[in-house]
Coordinates of N, CA, C and O in Angstrom, one line a residue:
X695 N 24.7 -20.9 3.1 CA 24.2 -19.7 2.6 C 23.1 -19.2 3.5 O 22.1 -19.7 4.0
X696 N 23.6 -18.0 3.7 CA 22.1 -17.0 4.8 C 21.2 -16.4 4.3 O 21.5 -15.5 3.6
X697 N 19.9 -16.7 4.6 CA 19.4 -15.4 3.9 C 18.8 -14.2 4.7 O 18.9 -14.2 5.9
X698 N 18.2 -13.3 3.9 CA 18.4 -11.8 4.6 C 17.7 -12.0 6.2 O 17.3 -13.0 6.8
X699 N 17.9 -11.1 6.4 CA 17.8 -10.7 8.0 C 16.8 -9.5 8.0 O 16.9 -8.3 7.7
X700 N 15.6 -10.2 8.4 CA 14.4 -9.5 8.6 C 13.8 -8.8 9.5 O 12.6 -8.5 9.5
X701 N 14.8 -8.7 10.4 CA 14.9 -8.1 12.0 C 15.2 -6.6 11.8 O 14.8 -5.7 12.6
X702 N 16.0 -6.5 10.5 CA 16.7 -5.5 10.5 C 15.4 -5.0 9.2 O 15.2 -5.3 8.0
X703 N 14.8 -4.3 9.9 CA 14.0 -3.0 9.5 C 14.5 -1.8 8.9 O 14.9 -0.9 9.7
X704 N 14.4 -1.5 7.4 CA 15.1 -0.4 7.3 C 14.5 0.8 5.9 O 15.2 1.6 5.2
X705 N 13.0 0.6 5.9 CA 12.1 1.4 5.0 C 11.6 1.9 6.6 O 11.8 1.4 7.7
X706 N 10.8 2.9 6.1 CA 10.1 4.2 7.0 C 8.6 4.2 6.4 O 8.2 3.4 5.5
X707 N 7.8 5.0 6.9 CA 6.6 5.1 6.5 C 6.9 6.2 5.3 O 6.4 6.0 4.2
X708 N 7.5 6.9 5.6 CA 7.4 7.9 4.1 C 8.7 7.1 3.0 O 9.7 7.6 2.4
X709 N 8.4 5.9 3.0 CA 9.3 5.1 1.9 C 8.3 4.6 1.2 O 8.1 4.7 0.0
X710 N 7.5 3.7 2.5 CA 6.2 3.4 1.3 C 5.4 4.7 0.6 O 5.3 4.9 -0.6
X711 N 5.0 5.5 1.7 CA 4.1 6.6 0.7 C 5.1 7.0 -0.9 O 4.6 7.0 -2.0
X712 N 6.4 7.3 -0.7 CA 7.1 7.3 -2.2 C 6.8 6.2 -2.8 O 6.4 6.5 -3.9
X713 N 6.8 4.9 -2.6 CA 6.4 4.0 -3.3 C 5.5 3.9 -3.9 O 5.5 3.7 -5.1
X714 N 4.4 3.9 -3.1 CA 2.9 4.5 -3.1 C 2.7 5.0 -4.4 O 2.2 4.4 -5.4
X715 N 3.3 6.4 -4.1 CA 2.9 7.4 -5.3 C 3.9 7.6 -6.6 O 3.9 8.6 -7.3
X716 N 4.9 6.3 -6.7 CA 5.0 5.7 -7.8 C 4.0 4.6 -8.4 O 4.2 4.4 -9.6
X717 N 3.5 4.2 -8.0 CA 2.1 3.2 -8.4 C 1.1 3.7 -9.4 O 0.1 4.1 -8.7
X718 N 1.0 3.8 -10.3 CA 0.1 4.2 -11.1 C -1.7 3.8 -10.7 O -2.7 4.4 -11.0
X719 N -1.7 2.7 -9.9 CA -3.2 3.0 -10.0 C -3.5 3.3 -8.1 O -4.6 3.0 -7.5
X720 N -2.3 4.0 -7.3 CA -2.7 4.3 -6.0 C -2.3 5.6 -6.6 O -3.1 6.3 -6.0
X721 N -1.7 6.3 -7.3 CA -1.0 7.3 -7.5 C -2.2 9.0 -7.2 O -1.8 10.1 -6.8
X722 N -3.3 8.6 -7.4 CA -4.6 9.5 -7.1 C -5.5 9.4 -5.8 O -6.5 10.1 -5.4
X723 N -4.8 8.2 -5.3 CA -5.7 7.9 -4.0 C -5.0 8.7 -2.8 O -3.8 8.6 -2.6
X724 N -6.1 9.8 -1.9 CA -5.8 10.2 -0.6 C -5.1 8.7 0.3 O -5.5 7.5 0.2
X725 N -4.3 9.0 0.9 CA -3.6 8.7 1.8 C -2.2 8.0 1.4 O -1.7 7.4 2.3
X726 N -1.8 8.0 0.7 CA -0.6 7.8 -0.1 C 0.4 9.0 0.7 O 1.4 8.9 1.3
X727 N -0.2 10.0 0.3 CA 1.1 10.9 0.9 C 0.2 11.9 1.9 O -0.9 12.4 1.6
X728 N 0.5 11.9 2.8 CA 1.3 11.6 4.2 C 0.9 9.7 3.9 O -0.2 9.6 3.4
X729 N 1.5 8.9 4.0 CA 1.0 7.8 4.6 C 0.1 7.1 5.5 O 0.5 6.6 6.5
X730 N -0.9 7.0 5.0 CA -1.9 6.3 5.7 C -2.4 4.9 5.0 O -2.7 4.7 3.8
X731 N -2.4 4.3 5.7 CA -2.9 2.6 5.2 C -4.4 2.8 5.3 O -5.0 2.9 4.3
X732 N -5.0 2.9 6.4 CA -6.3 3.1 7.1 C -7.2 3.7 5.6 O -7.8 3.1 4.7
X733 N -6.8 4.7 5.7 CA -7.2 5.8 4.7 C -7.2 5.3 3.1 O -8.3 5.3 2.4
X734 N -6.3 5.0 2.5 CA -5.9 4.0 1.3 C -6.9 3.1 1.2 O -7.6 3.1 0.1
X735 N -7.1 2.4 2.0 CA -7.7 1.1 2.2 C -9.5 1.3 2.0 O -10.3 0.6 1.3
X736 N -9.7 2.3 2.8 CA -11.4 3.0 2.6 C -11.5 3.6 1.1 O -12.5 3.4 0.4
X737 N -10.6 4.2 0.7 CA -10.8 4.9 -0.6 C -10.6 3.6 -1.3 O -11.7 2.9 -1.4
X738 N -10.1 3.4 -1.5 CA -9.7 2.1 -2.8 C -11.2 0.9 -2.6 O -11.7 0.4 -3.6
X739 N -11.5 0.8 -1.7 CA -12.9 0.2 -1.4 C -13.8 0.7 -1.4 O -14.8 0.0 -1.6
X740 N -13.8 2.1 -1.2 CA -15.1 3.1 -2.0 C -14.9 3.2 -3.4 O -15.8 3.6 -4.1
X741 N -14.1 2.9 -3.8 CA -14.1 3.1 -5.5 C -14.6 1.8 -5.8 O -15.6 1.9 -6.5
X742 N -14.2 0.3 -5.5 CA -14.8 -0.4 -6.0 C -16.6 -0.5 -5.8 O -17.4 -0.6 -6.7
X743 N -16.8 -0.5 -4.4 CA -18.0 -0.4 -4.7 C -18.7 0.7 -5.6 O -19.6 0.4 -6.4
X744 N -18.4 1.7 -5.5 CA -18.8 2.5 -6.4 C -18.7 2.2 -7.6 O -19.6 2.7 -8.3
X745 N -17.8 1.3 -8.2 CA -17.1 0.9 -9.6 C -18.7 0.8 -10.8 O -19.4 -0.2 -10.7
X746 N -18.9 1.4 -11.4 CA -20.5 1.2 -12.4 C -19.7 0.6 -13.9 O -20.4 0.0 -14.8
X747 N -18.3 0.8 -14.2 CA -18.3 0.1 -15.4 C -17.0 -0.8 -15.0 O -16.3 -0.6 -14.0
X748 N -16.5 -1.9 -16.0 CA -15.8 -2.9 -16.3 C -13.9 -2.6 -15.6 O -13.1 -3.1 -14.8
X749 N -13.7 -1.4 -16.5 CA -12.9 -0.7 -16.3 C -12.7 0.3 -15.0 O -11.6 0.7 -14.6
X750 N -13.4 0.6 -14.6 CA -13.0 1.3 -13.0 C -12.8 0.0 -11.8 O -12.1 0.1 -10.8
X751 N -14.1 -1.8 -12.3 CA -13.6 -2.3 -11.5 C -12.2 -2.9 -11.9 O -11.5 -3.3 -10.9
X752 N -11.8 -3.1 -12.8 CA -10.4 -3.6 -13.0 C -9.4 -2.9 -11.9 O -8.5 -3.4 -11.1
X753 N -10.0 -1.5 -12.1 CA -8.7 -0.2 -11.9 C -8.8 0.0 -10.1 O -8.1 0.7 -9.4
X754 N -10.2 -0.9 -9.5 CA -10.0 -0.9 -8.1 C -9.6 -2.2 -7.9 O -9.1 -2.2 -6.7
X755 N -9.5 -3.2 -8.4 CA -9.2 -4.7 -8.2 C -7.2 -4.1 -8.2 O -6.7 -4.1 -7.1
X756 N -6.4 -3.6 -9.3 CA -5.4 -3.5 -9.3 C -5.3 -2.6 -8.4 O -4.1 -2.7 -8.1
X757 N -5.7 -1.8 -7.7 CA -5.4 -0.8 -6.4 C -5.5 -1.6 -5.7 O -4.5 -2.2 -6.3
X758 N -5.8 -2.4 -4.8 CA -6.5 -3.8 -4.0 C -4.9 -4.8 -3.6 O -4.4 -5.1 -2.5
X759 N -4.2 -4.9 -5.4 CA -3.4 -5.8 -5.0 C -1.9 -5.0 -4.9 O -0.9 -5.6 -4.6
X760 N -2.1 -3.5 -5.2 CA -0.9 -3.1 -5.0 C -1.0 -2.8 -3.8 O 0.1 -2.7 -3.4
X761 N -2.0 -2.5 -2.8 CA -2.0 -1.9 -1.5 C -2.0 -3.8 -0.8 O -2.2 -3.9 0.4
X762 N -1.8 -4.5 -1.1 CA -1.7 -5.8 -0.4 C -0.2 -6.4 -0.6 O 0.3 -7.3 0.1
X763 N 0.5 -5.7 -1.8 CA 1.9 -5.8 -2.2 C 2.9 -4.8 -1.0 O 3.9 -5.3 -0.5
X764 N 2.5 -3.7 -0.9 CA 2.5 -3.2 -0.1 C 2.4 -3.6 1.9 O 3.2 -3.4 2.8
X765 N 1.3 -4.2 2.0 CA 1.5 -4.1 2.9 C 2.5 -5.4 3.3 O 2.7 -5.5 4.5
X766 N 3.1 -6.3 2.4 CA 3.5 -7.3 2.2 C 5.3 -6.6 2.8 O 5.9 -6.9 3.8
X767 N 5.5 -5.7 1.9 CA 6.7 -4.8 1.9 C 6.6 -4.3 3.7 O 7.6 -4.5 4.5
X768 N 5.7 -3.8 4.0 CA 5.5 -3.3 5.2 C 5.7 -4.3 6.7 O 6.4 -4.0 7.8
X769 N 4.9 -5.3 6.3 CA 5.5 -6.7 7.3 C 7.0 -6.7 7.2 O 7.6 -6.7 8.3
X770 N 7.6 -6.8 6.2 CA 9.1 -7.4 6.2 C 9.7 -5.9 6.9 O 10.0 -5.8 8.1
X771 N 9.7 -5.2 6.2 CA 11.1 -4.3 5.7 C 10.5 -2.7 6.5 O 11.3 -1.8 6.2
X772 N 9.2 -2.2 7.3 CA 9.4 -1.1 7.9 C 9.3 -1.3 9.1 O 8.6 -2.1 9.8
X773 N 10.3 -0.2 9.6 CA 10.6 0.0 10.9 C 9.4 0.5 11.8 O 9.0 1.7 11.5
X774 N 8.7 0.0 12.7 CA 7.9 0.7 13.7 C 8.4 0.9 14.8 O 8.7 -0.1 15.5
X775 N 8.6 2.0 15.2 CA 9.0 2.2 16.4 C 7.7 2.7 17.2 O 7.2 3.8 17.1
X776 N 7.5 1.8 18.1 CA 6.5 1.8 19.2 C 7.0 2.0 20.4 O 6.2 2.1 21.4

């Protein structure tokens, strides 16, 4: 038995941003659509430090691990063409 073939790249950058902006706790964060990681990454870390109650840090901790699910998706499965 084979398993998949990871060579073959076949999500885009505006696959994750739809992804993205199915996510309920990236779903308000700038850079989701257009796609930016860079960008995602500063916001979602500006909110935690910012975070002053229990519940906003939860709600940046789960931004944190969907943008790391994400980039997980991104290693495998999108195409960069450089």
């Amino acid at each position: 038995m084979s398993g998949p073939d990871y060579r073959k790249r076949v999500l885009s950058a505006d696959d994750l941003s739809l992804i993205a902006s199915e996510v309920p706790a990236l779903c308000d964060f700038p850079g989701v659509r257009p796609w930016n990681r860079d960008k995602l990454w500063a916001d979602v870390l500006d909110a935690l430090i910012e975070a002053r109650t229990k519940d906003q840090r939860a709600a940046a901790q789960q931004a944190i691990g969907a943008i790391q699910a994400l980039d997980a998706i991104d290693q495998l499965f999108v195409r960069h063409d450089r």
